PDB file of C-alpha atoms and ligand atoms in Angstrom:
ATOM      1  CA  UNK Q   1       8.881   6.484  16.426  1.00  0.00           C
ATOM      2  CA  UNK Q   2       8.582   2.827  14.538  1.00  0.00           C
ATOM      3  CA  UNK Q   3       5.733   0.922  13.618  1.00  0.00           C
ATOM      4  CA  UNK Q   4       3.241  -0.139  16.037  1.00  0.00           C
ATOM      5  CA  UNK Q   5       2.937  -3.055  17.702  1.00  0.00           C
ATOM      6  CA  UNK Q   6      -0.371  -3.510  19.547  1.00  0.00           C
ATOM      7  CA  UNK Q   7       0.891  -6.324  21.892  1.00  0.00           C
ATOM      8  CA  UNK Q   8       3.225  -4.209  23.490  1.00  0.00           C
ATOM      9  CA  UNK Q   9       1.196  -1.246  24.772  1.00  0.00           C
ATOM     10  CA  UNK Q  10      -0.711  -1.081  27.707  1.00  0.00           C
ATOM     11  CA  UNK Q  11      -2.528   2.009  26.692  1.00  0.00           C
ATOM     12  CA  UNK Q  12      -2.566   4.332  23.841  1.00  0.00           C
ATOM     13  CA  UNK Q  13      -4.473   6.658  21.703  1.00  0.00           C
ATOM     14  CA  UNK Q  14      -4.696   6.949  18.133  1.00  0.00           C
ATOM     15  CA  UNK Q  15      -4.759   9.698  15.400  1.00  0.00           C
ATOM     16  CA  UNK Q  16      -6.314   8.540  12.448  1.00  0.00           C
ATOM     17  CA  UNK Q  17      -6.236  10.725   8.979  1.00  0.00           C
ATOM     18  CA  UNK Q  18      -5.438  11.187   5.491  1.00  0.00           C
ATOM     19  CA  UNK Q  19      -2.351  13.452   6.356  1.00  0.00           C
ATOM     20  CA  UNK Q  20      -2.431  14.364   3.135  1.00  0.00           C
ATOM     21  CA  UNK Q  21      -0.263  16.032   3.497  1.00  0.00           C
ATOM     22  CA  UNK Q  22       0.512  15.792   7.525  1.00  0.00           C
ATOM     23  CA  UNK Q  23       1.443  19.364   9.334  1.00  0.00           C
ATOM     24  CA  UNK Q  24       2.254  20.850  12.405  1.00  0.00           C
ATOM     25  CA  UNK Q  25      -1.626  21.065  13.369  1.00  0.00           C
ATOM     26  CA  UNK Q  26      -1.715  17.018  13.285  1.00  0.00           C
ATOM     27  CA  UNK Q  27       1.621  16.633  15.631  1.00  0.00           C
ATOM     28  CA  UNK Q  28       1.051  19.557  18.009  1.00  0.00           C
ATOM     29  CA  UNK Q  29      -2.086  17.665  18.691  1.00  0.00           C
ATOM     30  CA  UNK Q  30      -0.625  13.982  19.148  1.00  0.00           C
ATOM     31  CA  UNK Q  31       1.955  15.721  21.571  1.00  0.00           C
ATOM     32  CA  UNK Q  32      -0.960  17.245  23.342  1.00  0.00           C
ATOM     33  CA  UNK Q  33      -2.560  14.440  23.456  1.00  0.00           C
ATOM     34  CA  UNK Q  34       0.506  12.383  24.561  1.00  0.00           C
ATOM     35  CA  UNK Q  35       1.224  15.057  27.363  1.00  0.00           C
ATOM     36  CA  UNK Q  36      -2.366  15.271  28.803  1.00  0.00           C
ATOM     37  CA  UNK Q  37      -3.021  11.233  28.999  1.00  0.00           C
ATOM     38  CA  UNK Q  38      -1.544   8.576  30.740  1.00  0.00           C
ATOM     39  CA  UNK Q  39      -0.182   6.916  27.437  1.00  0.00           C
ATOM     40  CA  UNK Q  40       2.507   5.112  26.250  1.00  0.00           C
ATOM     41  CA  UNK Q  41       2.287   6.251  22.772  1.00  0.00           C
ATOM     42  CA  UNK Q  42       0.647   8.577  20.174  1.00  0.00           C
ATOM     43  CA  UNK Q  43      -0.165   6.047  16.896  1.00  0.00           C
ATOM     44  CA  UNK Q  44      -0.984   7.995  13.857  1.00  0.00           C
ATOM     45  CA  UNK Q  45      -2.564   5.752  11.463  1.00  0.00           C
ATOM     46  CA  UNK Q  46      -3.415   7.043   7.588  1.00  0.00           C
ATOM     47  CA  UNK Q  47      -6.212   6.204   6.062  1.00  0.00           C
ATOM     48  CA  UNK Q  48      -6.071   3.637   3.122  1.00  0.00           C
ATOM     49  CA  UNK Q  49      -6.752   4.653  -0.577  1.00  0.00           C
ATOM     50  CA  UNK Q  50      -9.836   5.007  -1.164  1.00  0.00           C
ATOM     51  CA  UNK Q  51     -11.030   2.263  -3.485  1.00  0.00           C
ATOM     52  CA  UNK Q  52     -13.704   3.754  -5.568  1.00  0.00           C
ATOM     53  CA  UNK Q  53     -12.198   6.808  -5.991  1.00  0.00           C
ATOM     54  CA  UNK Q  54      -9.060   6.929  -8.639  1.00  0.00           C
ATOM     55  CA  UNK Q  55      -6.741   9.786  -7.809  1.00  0.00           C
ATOM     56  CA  UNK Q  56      -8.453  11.481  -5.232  1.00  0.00           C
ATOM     57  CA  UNK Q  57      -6.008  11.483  -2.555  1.00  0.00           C
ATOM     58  CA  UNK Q  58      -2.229  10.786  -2.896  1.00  0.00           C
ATOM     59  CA  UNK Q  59      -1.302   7.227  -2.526  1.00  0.00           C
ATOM     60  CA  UNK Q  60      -0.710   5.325   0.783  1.00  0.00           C
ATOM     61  CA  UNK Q  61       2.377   4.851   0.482  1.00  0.00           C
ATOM     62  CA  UNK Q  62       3.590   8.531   0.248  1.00  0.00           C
ATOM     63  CA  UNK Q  63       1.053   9.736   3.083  1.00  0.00           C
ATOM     64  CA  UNK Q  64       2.901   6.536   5.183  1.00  0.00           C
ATOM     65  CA  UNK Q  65       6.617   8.295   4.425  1.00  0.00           C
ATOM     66  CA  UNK Q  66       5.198  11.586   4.851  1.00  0.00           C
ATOM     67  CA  UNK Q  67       3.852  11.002   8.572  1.00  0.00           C
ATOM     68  CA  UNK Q  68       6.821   8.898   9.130  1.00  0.00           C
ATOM     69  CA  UNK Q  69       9.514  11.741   8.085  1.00  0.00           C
ATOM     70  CA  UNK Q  70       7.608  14.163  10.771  1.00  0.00           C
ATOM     71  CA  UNK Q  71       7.383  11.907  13.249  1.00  0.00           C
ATOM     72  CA  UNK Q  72      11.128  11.972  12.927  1.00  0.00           C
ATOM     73  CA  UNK Q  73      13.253  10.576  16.350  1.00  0.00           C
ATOM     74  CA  UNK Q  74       9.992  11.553  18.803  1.00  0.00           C
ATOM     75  CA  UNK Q  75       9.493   8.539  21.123  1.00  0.00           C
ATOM     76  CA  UNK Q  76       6.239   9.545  21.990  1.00  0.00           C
ATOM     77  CA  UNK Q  77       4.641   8.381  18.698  1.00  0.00           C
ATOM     78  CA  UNK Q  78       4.388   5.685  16.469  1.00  0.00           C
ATOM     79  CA  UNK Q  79       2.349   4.718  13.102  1.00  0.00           C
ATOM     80  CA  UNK Q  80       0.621   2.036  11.986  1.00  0.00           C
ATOM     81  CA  UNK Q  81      -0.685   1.439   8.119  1.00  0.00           C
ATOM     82  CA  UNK Q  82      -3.362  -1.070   9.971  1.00  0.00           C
ATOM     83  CA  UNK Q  83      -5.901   0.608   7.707  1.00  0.00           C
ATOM     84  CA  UNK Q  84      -3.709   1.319   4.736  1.00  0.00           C
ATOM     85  CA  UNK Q  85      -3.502  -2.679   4.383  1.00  0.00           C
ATOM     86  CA  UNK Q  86      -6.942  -3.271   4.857  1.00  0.00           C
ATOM     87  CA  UNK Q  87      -8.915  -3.954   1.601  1.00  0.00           C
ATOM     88  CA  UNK Q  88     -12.335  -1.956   0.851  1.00  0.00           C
ATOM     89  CA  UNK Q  89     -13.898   0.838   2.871  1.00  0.00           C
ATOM     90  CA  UNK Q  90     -12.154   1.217   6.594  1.00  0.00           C
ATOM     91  CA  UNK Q  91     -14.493   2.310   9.606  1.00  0.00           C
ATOM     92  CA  UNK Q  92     -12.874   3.007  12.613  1.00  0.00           C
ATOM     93  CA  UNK Q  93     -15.111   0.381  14.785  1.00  0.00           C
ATOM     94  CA  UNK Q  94     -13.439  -2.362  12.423  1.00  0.00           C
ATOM     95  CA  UNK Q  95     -10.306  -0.825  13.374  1.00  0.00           C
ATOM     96  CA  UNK Q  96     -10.658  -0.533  17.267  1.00  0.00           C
ATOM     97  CA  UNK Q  97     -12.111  -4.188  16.755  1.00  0.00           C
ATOM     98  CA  UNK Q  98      -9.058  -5.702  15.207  1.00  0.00           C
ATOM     99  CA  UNK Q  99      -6.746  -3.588  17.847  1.00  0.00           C
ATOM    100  CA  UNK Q 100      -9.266  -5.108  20.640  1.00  0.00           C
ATOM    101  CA  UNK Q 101      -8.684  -8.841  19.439  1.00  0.00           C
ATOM    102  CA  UNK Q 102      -4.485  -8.487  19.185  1.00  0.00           C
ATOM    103  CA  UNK Q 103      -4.670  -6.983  22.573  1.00  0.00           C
ATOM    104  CA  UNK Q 104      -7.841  -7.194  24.740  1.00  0.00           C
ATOM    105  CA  UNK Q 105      -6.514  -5.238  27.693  1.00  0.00           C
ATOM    106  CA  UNK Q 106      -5.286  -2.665  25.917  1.00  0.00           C
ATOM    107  CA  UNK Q 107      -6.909   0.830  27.037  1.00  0.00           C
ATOM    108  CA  UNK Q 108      -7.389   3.120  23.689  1.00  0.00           C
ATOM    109  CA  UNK Q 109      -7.999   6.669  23.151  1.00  0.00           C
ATOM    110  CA  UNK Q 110      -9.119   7.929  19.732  1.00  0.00           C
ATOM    111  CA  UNK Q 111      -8.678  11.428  19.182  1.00  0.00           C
ATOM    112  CA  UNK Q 112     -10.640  13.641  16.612  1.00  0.00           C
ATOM    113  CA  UNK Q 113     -10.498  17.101  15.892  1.00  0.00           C
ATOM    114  CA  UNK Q 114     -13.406  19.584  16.046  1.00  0.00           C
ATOM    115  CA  UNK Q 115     -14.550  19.130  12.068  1.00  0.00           C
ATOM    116  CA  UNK Q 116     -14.893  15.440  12.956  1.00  0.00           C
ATOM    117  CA  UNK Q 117     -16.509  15.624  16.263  1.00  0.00           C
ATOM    118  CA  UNK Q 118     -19.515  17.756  14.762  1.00  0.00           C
ATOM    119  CA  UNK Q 119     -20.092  14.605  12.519  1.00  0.00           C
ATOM    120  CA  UNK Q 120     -19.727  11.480  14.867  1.00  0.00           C
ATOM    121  CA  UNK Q 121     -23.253  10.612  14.885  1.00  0.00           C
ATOM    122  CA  UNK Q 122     -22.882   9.877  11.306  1.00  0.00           C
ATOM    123  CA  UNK Q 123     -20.021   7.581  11.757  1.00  0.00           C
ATOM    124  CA  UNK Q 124     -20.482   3.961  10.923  1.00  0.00           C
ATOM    125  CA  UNK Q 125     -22.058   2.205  14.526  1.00  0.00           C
ATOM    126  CA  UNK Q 126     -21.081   4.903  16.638  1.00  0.00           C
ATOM    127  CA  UNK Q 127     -23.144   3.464  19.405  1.00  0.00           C
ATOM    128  CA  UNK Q 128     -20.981   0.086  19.166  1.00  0.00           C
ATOM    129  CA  UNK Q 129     -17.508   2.491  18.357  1.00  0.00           C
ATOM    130  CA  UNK Q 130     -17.779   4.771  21.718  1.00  0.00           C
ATOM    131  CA  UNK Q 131     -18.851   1.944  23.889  1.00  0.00           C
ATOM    132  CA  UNK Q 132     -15.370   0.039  22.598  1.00  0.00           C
ATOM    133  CA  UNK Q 133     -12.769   3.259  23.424  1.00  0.00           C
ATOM    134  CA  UNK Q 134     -12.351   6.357  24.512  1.00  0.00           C
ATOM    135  CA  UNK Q 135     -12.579   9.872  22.807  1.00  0.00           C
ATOM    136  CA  UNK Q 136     -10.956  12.427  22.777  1.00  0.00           C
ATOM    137  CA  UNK Q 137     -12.312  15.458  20.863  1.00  0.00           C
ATOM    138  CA  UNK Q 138      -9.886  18.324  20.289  1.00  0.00           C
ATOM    139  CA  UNK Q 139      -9.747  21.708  19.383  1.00  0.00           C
ATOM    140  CA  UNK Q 140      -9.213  23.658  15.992  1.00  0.00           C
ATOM    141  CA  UNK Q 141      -9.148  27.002  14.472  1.00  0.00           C
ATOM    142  CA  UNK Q 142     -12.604  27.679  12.532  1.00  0.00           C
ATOM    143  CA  UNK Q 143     -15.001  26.089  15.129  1.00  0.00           C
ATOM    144  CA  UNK Q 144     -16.361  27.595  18.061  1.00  0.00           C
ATOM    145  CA  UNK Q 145     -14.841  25.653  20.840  1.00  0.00           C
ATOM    146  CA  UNK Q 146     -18.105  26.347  23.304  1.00  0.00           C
ATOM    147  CA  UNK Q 147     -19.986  25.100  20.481  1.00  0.00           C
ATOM    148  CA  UNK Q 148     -17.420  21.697  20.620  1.00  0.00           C
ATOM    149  CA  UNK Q 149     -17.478  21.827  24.417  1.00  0.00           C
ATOM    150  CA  UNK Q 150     -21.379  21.368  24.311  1.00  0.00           C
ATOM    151  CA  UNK Q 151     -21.148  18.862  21.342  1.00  0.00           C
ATOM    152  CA  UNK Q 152     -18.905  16.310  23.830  1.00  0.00           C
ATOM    153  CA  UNK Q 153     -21.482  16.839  26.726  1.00  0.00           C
ATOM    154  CA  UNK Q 154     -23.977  15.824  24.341  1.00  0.00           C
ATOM    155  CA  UNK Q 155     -22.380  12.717  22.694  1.00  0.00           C
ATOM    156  CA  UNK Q 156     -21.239  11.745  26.443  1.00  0.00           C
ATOM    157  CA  UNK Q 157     -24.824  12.011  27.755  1.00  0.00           C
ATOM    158  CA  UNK Q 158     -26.514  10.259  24.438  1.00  0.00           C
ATOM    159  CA  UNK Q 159     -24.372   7.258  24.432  1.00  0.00           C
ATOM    160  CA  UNK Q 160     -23.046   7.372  27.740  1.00  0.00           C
ATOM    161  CA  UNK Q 161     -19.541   7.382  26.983  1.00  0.00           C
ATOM    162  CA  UNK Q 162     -16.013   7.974  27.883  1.00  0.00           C
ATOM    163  CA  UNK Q 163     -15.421  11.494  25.863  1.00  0.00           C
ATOM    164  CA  UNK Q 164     -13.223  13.718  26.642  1.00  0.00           C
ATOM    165  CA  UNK Q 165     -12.164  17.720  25.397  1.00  0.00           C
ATOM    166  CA  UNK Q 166      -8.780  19.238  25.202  1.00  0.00           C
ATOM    167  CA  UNK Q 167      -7.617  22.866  23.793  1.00  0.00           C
ATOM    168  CA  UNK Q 168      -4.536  22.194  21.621  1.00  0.00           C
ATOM    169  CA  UNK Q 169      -2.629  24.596  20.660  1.00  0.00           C
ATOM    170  CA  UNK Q 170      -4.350  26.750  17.661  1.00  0.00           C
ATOM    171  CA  UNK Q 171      -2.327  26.217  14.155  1.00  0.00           C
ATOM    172  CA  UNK Q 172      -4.648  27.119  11.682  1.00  0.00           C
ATOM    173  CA  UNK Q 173      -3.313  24.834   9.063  1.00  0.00           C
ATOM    174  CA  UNK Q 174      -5.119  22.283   6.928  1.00  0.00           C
ATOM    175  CA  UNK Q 175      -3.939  19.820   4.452  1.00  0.00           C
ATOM    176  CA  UNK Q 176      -6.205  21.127   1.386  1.00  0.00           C
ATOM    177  CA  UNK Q 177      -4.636  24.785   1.883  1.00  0.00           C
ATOM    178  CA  UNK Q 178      -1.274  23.221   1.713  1.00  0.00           C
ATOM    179  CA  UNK Q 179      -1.968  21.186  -1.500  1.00  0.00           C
ATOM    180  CA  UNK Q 180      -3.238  24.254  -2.441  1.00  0.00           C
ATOM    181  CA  UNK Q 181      -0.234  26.347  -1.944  1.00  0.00           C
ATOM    182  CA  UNK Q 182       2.232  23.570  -3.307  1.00  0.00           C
ATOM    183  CA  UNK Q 183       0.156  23.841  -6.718  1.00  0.00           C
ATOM    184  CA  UNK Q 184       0.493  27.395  -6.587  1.00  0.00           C
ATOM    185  CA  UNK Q 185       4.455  27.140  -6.080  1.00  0.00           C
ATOM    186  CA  UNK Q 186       4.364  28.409  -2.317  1.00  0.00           C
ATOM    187  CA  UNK Q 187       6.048  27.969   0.292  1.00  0.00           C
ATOM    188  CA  UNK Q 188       4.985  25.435   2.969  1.00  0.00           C
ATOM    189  CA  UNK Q 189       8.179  26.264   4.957  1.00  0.00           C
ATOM    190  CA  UNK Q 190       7.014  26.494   8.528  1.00  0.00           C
ATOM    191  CA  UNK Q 191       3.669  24.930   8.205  1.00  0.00           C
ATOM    192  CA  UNK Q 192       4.989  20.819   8.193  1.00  0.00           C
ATOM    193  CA  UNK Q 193       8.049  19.021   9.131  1.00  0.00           C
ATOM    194  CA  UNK Q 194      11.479  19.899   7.405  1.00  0.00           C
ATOM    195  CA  UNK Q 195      11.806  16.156   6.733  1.00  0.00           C
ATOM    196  CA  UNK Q 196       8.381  16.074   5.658  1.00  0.00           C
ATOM    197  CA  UNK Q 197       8.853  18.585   3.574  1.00  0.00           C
ATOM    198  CA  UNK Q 198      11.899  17.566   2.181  1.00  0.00           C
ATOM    199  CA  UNK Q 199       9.846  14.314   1.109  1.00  0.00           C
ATOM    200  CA  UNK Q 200       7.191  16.146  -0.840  1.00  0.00           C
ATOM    201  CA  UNK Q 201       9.890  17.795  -2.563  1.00  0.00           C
ATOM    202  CA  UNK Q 202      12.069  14.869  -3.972  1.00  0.00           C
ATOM    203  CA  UNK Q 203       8.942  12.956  -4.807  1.00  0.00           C
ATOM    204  CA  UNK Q 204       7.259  15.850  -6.899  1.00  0.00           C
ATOM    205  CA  UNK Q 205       3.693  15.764  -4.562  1.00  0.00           C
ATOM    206  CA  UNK Q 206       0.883  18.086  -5.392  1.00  0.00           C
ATOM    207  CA  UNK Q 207       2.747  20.105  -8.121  1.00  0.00           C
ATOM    208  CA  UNK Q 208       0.579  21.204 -10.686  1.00  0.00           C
ATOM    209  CA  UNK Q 209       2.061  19.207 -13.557  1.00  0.00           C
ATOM    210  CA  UNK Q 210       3.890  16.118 -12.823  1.00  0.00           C
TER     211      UNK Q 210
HETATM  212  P1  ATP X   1      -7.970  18.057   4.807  1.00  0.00           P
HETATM  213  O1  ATP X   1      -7.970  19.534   4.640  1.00  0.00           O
HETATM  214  O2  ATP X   1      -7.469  17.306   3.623  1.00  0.00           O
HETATM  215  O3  ATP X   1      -9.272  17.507   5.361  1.00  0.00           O
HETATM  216  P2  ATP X   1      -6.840  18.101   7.478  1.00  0.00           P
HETATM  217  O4  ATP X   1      -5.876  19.195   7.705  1.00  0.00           O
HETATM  218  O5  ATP X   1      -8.228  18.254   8.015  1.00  0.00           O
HETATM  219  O6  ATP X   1      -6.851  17.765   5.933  1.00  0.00           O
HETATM  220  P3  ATP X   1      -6.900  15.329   8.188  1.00  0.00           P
HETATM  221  O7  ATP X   1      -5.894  14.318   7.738  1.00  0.00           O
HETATM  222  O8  ATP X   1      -8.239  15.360   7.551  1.00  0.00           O
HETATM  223  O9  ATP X   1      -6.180  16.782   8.028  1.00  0.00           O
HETATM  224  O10 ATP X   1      -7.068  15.297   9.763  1.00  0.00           O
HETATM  225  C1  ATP X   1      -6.732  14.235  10.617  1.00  0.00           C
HETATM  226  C2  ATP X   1      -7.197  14.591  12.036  1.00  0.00           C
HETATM  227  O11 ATP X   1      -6.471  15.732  12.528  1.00  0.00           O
HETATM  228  C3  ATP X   1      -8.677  14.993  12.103  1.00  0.00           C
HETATM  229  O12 ATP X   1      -9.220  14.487  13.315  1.00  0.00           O
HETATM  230  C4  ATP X   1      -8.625  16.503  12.120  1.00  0.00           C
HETATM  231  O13 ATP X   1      -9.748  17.079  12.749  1.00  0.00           O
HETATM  232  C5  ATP X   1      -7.353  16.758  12.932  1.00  0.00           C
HETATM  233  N1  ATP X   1      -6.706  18.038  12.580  1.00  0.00           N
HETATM  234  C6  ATP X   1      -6.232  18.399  11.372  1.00  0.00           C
HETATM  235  N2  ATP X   1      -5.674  19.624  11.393  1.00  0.00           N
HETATM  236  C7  ATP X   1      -5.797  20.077  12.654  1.00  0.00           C
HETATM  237  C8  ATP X   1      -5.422  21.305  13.316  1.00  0.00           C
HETATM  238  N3  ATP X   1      -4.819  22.294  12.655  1.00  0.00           N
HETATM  239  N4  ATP X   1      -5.709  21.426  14.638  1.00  0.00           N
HETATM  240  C9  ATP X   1      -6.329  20.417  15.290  1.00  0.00           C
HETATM  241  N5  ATP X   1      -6.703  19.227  14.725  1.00  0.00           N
HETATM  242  C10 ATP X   1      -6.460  19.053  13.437  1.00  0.00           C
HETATM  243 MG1   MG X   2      -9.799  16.942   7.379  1.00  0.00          MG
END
């Protein structure tokens, strides 16, 4: 529940995202994670702003407080604005990389849901990327899960990697719907953290016209 400190762990796995804004989809899965593998902590790490594009995702620093506020008092995770700090485009194999060369023991775990796992191949030296952690690929409402079953066999037979599947608990919830339903003056009672909520609230996020 602070801010990650890669010395310290001897094995963890990391959530990366926009979480913009985070929900109960994104922390039902980091505790799913956390309670299926032998880890000492969830990180969730938010993406940085993307540079080229002006006003296309709220800033940084908002999506840092927001994950923070959910994350509330659970001991189980921690974040980390590794790639909010970094300058230009992030790519998780930069990321791992830096994480590998604070801590070279460490064991890590990167977990992706279903919408990303159809689109690894595409990632950014995902030959170089699976051979440096582990995966694991997670379930979500809207994709076939045999479909994602047969996906991980695949990736784990093409690169011969460490990949691994988990069912999470279906919460059919994504970020875009919720900035949706903010703009439209609905509720998102239920769907994120009180505290996260609360945050979006005092700090007028994704209203129509602020
Ligand atoms: P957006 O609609 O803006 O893309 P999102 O809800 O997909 O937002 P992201 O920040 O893009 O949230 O997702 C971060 C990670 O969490 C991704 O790996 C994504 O697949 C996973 N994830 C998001 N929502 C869920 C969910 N409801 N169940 C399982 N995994 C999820
Ligand atoms: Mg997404």
């Amino acid at each position: 529940m602070g801010k990650a400190d890669f010395k310290k762990y001897k094995s963890i796995a990391i959530m990366g995202g926009a979480f913009d804004p985070p929900h109960f989809g994104h922390f039902v899965t980091a505790q799913t994670v956390y309670d299926s593998f032998d880890v000492d902590k969830v990180i969730i790490m938010p993406l940085g702003d993307a540079p080229h594009k002006a006003n296309s995702r709220t800033k940084a620093e908002d999506r840092y407080n927001m994950v923070l506020a959910g994350i509330d008092d659970n001991a189980a995770f921690d974040i980390s604005d590794m790639e909010i700090n970094r300058k230009g485009k992030t790519y998780t194999v930069d990321t791992i990389a830096e994480i590998k060369k604070i801590n070279p023991e460490l064991k890590i775990y990167f977990v992706i849901g279903a919408d990303e796992a159809k689109m690894l191949d595409t990632w950014h030296e995902p030959e170089r990327l699976l051979k440096m952690c582990s995966f694991i690929a997670v379930s979500r409402p809207g994709f076939d899960r045999n479909e994602l079953i047969k996906i991980v066999d695949e990736v784990r037979k093409k690169y011969c990697c460490d990949i691994h599947y988990i069912d999470v608990p279906a919460l059919d919830i994504s970020s875009s719907d919720l900035r949706e339903k903010i703009s439209e003056g609905k509720s998102i009672k239920y769907l994120v953290p009180d505290k996260t909520e609360k945050y979006i609230n005092e700090h007028n996020l994704y209203r129509r016209c602020n």
